[in-house]
Structures are given as C-alpha cells and as structure tokens.
mmCIF file of C-alpha atoms and ligand atoms in Angstrom:
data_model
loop_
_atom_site.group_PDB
_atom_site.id
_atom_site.type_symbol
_atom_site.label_atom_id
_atom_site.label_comp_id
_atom_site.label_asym_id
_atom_site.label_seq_id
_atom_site.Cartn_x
_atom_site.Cartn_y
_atom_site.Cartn_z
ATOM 1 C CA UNK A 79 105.677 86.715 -35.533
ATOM 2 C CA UNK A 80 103.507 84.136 -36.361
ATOM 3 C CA UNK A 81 102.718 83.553 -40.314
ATOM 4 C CA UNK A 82 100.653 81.693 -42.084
ATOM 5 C CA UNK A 83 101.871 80.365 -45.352
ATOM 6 C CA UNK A 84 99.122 77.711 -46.255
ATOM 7 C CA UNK A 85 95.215 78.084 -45.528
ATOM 8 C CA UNK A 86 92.520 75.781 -46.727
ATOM 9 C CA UNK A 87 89.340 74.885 -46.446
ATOM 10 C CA UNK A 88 88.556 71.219 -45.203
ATOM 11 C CA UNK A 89 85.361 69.624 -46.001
ATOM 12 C CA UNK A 90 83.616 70.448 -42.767
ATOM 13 C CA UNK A 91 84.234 73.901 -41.496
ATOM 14 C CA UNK A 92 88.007 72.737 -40.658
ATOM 15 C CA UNK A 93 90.648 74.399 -41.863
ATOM 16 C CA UNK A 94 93.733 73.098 -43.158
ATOM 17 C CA UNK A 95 96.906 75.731 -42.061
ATOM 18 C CA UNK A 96 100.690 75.638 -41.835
ATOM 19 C CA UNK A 97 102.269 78.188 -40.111
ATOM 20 C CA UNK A 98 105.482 79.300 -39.528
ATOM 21 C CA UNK A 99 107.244 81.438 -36.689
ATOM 22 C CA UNK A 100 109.463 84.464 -37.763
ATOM 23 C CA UNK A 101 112.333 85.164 -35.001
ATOM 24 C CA UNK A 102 113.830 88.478 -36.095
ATOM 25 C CA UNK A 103 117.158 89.818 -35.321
ATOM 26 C CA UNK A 104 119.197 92.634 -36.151
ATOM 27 C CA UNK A 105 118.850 93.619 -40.020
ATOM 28 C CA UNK A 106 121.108 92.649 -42.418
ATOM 29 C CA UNK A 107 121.920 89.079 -41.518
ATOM 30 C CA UNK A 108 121.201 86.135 -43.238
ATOM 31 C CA UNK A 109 117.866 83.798 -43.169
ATOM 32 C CA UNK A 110 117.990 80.383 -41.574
ATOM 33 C CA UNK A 111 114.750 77.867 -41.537
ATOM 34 C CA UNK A 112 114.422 75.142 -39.364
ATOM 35 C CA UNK A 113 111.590 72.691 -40.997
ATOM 36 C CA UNK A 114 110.100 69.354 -39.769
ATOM 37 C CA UNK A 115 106.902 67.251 -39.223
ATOM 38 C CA UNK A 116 106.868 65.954 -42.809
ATOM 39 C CA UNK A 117 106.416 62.591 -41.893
ATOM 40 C CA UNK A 118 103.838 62.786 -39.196
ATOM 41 C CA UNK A 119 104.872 60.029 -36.482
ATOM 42 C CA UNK A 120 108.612 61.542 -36.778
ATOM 43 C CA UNK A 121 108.402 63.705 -33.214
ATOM 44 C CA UNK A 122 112.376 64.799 -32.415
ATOM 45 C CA UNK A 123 112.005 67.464 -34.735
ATOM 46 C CA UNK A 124 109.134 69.594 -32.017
ATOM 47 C CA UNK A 125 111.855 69.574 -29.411
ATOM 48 C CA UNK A 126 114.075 71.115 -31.402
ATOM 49 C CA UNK A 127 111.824 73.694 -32.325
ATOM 50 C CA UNK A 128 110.628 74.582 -29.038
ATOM 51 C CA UNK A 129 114.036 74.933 -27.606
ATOM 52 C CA UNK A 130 115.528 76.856 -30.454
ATOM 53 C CA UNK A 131 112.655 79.383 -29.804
ATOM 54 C CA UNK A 132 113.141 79.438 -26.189
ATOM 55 C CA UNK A 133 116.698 80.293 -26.235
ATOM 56 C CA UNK A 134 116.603 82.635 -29.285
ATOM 57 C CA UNK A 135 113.574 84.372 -27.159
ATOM 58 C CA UNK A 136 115.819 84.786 -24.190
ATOM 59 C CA UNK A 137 118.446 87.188 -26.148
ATOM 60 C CA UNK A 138 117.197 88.233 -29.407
ATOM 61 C CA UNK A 139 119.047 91.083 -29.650
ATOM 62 C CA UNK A 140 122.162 88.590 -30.289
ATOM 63 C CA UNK A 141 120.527 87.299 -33.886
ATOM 64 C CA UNK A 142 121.220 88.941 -37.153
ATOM 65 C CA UNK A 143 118.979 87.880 -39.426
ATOM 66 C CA UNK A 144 115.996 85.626 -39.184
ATOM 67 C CA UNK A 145 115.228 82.462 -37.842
ATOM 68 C CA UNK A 146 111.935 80.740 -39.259
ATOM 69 C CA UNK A 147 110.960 77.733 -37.621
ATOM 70 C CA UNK A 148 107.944 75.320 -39.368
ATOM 71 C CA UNK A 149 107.202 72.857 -36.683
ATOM 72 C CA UNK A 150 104.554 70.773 -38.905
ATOM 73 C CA UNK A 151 104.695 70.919 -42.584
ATOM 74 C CA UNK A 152 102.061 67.711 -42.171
ATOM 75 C CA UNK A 153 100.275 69.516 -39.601
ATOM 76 C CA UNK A 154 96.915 66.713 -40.069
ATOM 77 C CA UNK A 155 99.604 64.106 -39.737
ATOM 78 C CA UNK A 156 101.370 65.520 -37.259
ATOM 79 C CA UNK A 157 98.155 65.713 -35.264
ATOM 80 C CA UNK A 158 96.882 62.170 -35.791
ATOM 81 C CA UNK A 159 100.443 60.684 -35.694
ATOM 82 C CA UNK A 160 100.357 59.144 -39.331
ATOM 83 C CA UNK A 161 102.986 59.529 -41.353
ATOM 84 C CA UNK A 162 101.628 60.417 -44.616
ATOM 85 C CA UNK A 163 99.298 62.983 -44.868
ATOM 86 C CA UNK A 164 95.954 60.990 -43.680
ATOM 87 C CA UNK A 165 93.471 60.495 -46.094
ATOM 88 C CA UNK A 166 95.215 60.064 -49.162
ATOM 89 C CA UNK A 167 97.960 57.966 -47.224
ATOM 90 C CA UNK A 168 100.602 60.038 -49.207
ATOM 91 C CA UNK A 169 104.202 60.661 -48.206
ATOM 92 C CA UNK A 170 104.816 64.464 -48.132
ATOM 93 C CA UNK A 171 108.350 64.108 -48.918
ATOM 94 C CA UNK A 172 107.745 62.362 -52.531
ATOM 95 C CA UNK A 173 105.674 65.457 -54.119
ATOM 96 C CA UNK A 174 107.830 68.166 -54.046
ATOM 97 C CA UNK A 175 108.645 70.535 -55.974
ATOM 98 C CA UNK A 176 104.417 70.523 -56.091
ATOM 99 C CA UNK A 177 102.540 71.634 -58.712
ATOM 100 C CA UNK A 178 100.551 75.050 -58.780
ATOM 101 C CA UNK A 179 97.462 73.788 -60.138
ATOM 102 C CA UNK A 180 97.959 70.616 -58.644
ATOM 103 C CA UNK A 181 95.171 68.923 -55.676
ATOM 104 C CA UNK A 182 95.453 70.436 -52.493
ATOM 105 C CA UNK A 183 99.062 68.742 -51.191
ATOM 106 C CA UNK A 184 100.860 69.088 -54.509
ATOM 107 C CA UNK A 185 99.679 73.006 -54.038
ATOM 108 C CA UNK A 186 100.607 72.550 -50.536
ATOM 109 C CA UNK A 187 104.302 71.163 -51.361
ATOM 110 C CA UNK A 188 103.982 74.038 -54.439
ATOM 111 C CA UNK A 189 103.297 76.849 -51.586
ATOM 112 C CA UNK A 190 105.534 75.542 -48.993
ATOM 113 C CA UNK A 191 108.660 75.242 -51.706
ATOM 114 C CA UNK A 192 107.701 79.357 -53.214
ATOM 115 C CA UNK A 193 107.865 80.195 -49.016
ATOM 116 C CA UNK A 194 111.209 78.283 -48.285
ATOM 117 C CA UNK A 195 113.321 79.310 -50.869
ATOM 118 C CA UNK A 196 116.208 81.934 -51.210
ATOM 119 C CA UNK A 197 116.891 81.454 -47.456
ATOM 120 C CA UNK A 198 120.343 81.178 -46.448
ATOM 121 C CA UNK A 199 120.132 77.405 -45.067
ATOM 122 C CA UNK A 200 117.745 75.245 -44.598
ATOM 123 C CA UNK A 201 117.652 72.271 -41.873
ATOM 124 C CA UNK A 202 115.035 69.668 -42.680
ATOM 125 C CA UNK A 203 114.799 67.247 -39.293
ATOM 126 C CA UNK A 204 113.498 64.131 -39.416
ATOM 127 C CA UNK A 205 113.772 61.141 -37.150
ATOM 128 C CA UNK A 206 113.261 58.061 -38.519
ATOM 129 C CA UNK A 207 110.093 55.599 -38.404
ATOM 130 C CA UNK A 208 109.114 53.351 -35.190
ATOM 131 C CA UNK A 209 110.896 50.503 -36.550
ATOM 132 C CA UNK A 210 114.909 51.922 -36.790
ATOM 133 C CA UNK A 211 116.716 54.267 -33.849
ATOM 134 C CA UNK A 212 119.005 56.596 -35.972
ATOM 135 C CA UNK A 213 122.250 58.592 -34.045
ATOM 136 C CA UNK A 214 122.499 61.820 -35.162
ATOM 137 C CA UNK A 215 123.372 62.514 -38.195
ATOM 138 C CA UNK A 216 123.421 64.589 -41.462
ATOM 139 C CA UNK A 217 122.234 62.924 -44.787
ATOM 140 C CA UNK A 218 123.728 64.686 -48.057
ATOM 141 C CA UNK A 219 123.614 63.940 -51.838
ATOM 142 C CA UNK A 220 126.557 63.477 -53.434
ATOM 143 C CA UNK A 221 125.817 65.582 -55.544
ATOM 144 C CA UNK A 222 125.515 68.606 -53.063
ATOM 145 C CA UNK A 223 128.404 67.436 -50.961
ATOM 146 C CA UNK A 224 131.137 69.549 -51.491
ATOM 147 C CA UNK A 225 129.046 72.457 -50.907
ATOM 148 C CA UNK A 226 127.019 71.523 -48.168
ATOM 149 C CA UNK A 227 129.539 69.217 -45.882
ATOM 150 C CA UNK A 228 131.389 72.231 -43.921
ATOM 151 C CA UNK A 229 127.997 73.299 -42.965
ATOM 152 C CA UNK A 230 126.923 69.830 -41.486
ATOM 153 C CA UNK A 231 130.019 69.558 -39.681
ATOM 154 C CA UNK A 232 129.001 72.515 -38.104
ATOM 155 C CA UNK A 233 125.540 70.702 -36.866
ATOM 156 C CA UNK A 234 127.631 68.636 -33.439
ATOM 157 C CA UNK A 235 126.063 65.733 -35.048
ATOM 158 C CA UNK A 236 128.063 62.205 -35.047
ATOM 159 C CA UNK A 237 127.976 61.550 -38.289
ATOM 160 C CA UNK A 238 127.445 62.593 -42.078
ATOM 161 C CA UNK A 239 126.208 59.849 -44.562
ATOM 162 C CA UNK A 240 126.893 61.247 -48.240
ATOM 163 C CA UNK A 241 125.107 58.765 -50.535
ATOM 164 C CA UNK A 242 124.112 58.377 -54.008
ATOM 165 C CA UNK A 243 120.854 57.630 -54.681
ATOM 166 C CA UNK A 244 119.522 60.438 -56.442
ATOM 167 C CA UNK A 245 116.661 58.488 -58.161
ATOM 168 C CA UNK A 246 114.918 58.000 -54.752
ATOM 169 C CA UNK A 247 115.350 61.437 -53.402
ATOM 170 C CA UNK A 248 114.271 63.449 -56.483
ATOM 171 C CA UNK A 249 110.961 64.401 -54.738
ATOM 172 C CA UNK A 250 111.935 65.243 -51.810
ATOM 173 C CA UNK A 251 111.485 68.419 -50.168
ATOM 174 C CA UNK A 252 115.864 68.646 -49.761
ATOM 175 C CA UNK A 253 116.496 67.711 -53.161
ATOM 176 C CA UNK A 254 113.948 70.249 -54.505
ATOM 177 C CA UNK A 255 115.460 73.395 -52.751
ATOM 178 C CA UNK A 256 118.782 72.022 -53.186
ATOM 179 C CA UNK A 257 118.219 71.925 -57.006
ATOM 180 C CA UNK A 258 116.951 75.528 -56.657
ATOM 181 C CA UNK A 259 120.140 76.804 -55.132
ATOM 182 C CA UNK A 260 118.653 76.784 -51.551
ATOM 183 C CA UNK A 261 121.366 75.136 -49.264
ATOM 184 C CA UNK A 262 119.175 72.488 -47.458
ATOM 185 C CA UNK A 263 120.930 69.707 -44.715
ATOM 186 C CA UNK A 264 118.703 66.434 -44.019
ATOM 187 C CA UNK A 265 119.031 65.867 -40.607
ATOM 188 C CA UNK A 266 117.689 61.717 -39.014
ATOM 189 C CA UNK A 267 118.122 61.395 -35.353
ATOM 190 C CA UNK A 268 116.227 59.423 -33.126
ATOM 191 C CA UNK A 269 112.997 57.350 -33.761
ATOM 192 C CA UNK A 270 109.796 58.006 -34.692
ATOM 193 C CA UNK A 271 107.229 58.651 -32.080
ATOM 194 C CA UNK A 272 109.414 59.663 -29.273
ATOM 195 C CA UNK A 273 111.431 62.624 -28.287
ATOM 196 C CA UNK A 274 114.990 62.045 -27.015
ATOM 197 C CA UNK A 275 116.152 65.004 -25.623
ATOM 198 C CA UNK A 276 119.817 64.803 -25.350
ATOM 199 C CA UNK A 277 119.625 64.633 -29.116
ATOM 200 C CA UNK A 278 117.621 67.603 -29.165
ATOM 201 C CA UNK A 279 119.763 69.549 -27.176
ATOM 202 C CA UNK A 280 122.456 68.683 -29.095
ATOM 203 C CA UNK A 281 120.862 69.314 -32.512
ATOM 204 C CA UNK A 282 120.189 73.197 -30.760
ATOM 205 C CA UNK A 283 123.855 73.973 -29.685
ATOM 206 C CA UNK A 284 124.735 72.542 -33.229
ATOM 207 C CA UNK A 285 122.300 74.821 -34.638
ATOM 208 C CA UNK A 286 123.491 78.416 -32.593
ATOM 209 C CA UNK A 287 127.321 76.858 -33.494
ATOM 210 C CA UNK A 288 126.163 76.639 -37.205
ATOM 211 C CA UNK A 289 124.662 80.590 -37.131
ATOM 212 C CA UNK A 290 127.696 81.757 -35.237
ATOM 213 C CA UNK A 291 129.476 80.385 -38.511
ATOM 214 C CA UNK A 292 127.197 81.856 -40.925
ATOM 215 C CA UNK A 293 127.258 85.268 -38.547
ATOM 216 C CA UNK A 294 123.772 85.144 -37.268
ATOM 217 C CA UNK A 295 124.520 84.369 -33.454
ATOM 218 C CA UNK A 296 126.536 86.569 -31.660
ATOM 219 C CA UNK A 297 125.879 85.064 -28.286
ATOM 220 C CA UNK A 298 127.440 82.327 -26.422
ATOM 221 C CA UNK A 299 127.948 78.568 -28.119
ATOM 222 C CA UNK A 300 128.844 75.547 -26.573
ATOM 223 C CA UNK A 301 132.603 74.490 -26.835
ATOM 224 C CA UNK A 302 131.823 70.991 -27.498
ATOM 225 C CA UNK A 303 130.738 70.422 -30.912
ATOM 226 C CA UNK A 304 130.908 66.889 -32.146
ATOM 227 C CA UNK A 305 133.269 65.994 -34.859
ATOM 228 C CA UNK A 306 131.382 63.763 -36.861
ATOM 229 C CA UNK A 307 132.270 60.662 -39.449
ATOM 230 C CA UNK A 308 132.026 61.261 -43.003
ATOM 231 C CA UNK A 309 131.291 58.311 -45.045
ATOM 232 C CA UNK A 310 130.329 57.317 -48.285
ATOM 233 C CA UNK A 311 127.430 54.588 -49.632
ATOM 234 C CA UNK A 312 130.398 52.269 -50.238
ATOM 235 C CA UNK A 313 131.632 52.092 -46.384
ATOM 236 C CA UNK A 314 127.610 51.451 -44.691
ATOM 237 C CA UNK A 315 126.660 48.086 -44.311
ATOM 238 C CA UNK A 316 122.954 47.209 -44.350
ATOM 239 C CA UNK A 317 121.850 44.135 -42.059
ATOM 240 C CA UNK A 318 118.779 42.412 -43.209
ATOM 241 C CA UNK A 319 117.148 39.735 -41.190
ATOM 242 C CA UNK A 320 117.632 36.036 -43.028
ATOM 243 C CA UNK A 321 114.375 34.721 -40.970
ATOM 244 C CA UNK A 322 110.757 36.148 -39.987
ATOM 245 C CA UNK A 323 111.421 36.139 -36.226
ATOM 246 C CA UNK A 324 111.366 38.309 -32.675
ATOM 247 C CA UNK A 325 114.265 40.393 -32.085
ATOM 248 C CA UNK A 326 116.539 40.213 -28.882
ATOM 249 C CA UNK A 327 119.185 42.749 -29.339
ATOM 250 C CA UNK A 328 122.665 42.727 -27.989
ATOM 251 C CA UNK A 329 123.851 46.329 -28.362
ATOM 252 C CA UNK A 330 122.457 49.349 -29.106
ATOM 253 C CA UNK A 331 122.660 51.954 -31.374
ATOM 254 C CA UNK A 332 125.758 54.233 -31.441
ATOM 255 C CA UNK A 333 127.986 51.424 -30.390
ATOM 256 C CA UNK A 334 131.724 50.210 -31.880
ATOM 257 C CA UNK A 335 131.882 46.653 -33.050
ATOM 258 C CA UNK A 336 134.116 44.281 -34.441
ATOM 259 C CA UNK A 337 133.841 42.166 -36.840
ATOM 260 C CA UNK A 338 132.183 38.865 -35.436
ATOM 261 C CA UNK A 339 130.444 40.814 -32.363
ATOM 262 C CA UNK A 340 126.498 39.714 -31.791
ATOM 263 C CA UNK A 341 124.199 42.897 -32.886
ATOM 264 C CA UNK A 342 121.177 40.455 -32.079
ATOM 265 C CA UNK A 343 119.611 37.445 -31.810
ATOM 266 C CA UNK A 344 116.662 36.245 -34.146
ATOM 267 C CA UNK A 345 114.332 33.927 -32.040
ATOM 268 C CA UNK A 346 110.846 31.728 -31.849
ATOM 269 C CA UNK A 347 108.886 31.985 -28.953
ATOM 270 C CA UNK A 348 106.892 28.409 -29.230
ATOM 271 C CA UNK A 349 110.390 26.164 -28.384
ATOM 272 C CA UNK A 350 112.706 28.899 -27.734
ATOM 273 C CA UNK A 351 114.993 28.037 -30.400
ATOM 274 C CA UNK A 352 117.291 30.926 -31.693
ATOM 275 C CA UNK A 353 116.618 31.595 -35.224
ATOM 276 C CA UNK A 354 119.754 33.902 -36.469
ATOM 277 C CA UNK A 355 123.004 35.237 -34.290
ATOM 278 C CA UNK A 356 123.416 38.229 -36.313
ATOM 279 C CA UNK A 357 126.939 39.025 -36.276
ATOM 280 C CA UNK A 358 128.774 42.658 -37.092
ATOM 281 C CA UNK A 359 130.298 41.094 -40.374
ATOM 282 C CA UNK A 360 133.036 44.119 -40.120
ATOM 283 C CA UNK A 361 134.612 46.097 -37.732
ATOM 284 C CA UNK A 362 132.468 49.440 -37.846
ATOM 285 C CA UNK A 363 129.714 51.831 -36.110
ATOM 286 C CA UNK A 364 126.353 50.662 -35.757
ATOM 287 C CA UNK A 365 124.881 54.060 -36.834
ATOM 288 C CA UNK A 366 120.891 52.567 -36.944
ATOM 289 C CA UNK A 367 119.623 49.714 -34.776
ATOM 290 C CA UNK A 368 116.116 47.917 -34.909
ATOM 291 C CA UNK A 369 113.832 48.630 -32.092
ATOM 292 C CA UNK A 370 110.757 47.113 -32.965
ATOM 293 C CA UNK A 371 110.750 43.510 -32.390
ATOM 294 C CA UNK A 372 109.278 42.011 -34.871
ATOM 295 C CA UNK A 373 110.872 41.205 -37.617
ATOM 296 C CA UNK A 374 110.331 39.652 -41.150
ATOM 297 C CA UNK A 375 113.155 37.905 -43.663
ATOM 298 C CA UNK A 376 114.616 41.031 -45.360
ATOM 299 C CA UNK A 377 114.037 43.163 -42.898
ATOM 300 C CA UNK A 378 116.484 46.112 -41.840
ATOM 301 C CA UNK A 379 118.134 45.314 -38.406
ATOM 302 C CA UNK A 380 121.268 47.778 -38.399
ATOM 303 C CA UNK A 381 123.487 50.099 -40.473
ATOM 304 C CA UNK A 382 127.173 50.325 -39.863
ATOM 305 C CA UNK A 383 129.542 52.437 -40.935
ATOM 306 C CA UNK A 384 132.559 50.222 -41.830
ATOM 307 C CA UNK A 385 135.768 51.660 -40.024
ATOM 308 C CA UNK A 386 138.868 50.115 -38.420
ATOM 309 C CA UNK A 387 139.908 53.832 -37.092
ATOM 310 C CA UNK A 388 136.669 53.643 -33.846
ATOM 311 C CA UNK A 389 139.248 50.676 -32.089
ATOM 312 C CA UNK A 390 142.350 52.482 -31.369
HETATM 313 ZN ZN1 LIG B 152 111.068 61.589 -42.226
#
C-alpha cells in the first residue's frame, strides 16, 4: 500500500511528494522502516529497496508486522542526482528534527520525523559520496551503542564503527529519532552514484536475519551472516593526502594491510614523477578507499581500522 506522507505544491504545477510503501504482515508484530535517498547521488540504498520488496512480495504471509520502505526522502535530488536538495543546495541530513512552521524542507524533515517515529527499528542506508568506496558497515553513536550494537550485528555487515562525534551528527535524521526513543542503525556501503549489488544482497539477507530476531520473518534466512568488527574512534586511522596530485591506487577497499604496505601512489602527469607512496602506517583494515582520482593536500584517501587480530 502505497502512502503518501509529504505533498506540495512546486512553483509550476509540479508537485513535490514522498511516499512510502506499507508491506503488511500478520497483526501483532512489530514495525520496521527501511529509509534512504537523503543524499541524492547516494544510489545503493534503491537496490535494497527493490529487493526487500520483491522477496517480502513473494511470501507475505511469513511477516508479522510491517515493513515500510521510503526509497527517496530527497525525491528532487534523488531525481536530478544532487545531493542536497537542489535549489537551496541544502543537505537533508543537517535539518532534522524540522520545524513545523518552518520553509518547505524543515516542514518536510518536521513531517517525515512525526511519520517515522515509534517504529520498532529504523535502518537509514546511505552510501557514501563519489569520492570514498565504503565496505559495509553500521555507523553508531556512542551514545546509543549499547542499545543499538546487537541489532547491527544482526545486519551481515563487516563492520560497526561506534564513534563520538555527537556535535556533527545532532541534525541528522538518526540522531533525531534516536533521541526520540526510535531505535535507528546508519548504514554506509558502497559509493555514491553506483549500485553494487553483492552489497545489496547482502544488506537484504541481513535485513530478513535482523526481523527473524525481532520476530517479524518467519521464513527462511541465510546461514551466513557476517560477523562484523566493532571498533571505536580511537582504533580508525584517517589518511589524508600530503600533496595536490592524481591518485594510482595499490589496493582496494576491504583489504588487510600491514603496517608499511603501499595503499597508493600520489603522482604528476607532466614528468611522471611520484608525488607521495602512501603507506598503511599500521597493521589494520582499509574499511574506505579513494576512488576518485583527483586529489588535493588534505584530502581523505583511506580509513583503517587499526587491528593486529586480521593477520593470523
Ligand atoms: Zn548519505
């Protein structure tokens, strides 16, 4: 059942809508929403919702509860792949809780937040920018994490980043429903832009494992469910490009290093002259990964999660 939860007039006989899909099971279960398409150019998230319908629509009578899915909470964005919502060039994910007499997107982010909360759990996917590939993984406040970690290791995701910085993430959409008791899971996989569906799929069996927990899915669920890494802000290491250059990597994403391996190389094109060996400055897992090859000094090449345990 198809709902609409936001309708508005545009300018020119366009309207402005964001809809959401209600999946109903057997009464009496619990209500689990799926939410992405925040951030416009951030794509991963539409697989996910497509296949999560498909399969649910296959046996609903195996669901107890509901399952609401919100493909596009930046519907305009999502649309005209920006990342904001176009026009006012604002991020979605800094206004919320919203404001009832606010503009039309604080109202938006006010409308969307009334609609979303009191479910059960709440999965907010996102998949990074065109700049970073992310592996899967969970992002949680520290705040939140004691409640909200068996949950995400539920998710067959490979890892679980609990960090600290509240300041930042006070506007978000997460931090907002988490504040109002509404269990919600940040979820980054992927890059922006793209689709990769093995991280999809994943997500999905993650997602009927996580409602067989909560007792929503009384169906089948795949036997192989990730367990991730659980780390803390004080174990990731951020790499930041030393030089303005063009970036030749030497591993990928989702790979072990140790301490001293080449992520990269920083280069010139004019004399071909290498710029910057970055080197893995610990032994660790490279959890994010540049993509796009440009580069500028300061810029973010790769995460890792600092380990010794990943080199047996
Ligand atoms: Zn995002």
């Amino acid at each position: 059942m198809i709902k609409t939860i936001v309708s508005e007039e545009l300018p020119v006989g366009e309207k402005f809508e964001i809809r959401k899909n209600i999946i109903k099971g057997k009464r009496g279960g619990k209500r689990l929403c799926i939410v992405t398409g925040t951030h416009g150019d951030e794509l991963e998230g539409q697989y996910v919702c497509f296949e999560l319908a498909r399969r649910l629509n296959e046996h609903p009578e195996l669901l107890r509860g509901d399952v609401e899915i919100y493909p596009a909470l930046n519907p305009l964005g999502v649309d005209s792949i920006t990342r904001g919502f176009p026009g006012f060039d604002l991020d979605m994910n800094r206004i919320f809780p919203g404001e009832i007499n606010g503009h039309l997107i604080e109202n938006t982010a006010y409308k969307i937040m009334q609609d979303i909360k009191g479910a059960d759990m709440v999965l907010d996917i996102h998949s990074s920018n065109i700049f970073l590939r992310e592996v899967m993984q969970v992002r949680i406040n520290i705040q939140t994490a004691n409640v909200l970690i068996p949950y995400a290791r539920m998710l067959n995701t490979d890892f679980i980043w609990v960090h600290n910085a509240a300041t930042v993430l006070q506007s978000t959409l997460a931090h907002s429903l988490n504040t109002a008791g509404t269990k919600t899971l940040v979820v980054e996989m992927g890059i922006g832009m793209r689709i990769t569906r093995k991280y999809g799929n994943r997500l999905v069996d993650g997602i009927f494992n996580l409602m067989s927990g909560m007792g929503m899915w009384k169906g089948k669920k795949s036997e192989m469910i990730a367990e991730p890494f659980v780390s803390t802000d004080g174990e990731v290491i951020f790499m930041n490009a030393d030089v303005s250059g063009v970036i030749i990597p030497s591993v990928s994403h989702s790979t072990a290093v140790r301490k001293g391996d080449i992520l990269c190389q920083i280069v010139e094109p004019f004399e071909g002259k290498i710029l910057q060996d970055v080197l893995a400055p610990v032994d660790g897992f490279v959890f994010t990964m540049r993509t796009y090859p440009i580069v500028y000094e300061g810029s973010l090449i790769a995460r890792i999660y600092k380990s010794s345990e990943l080199h047996p």
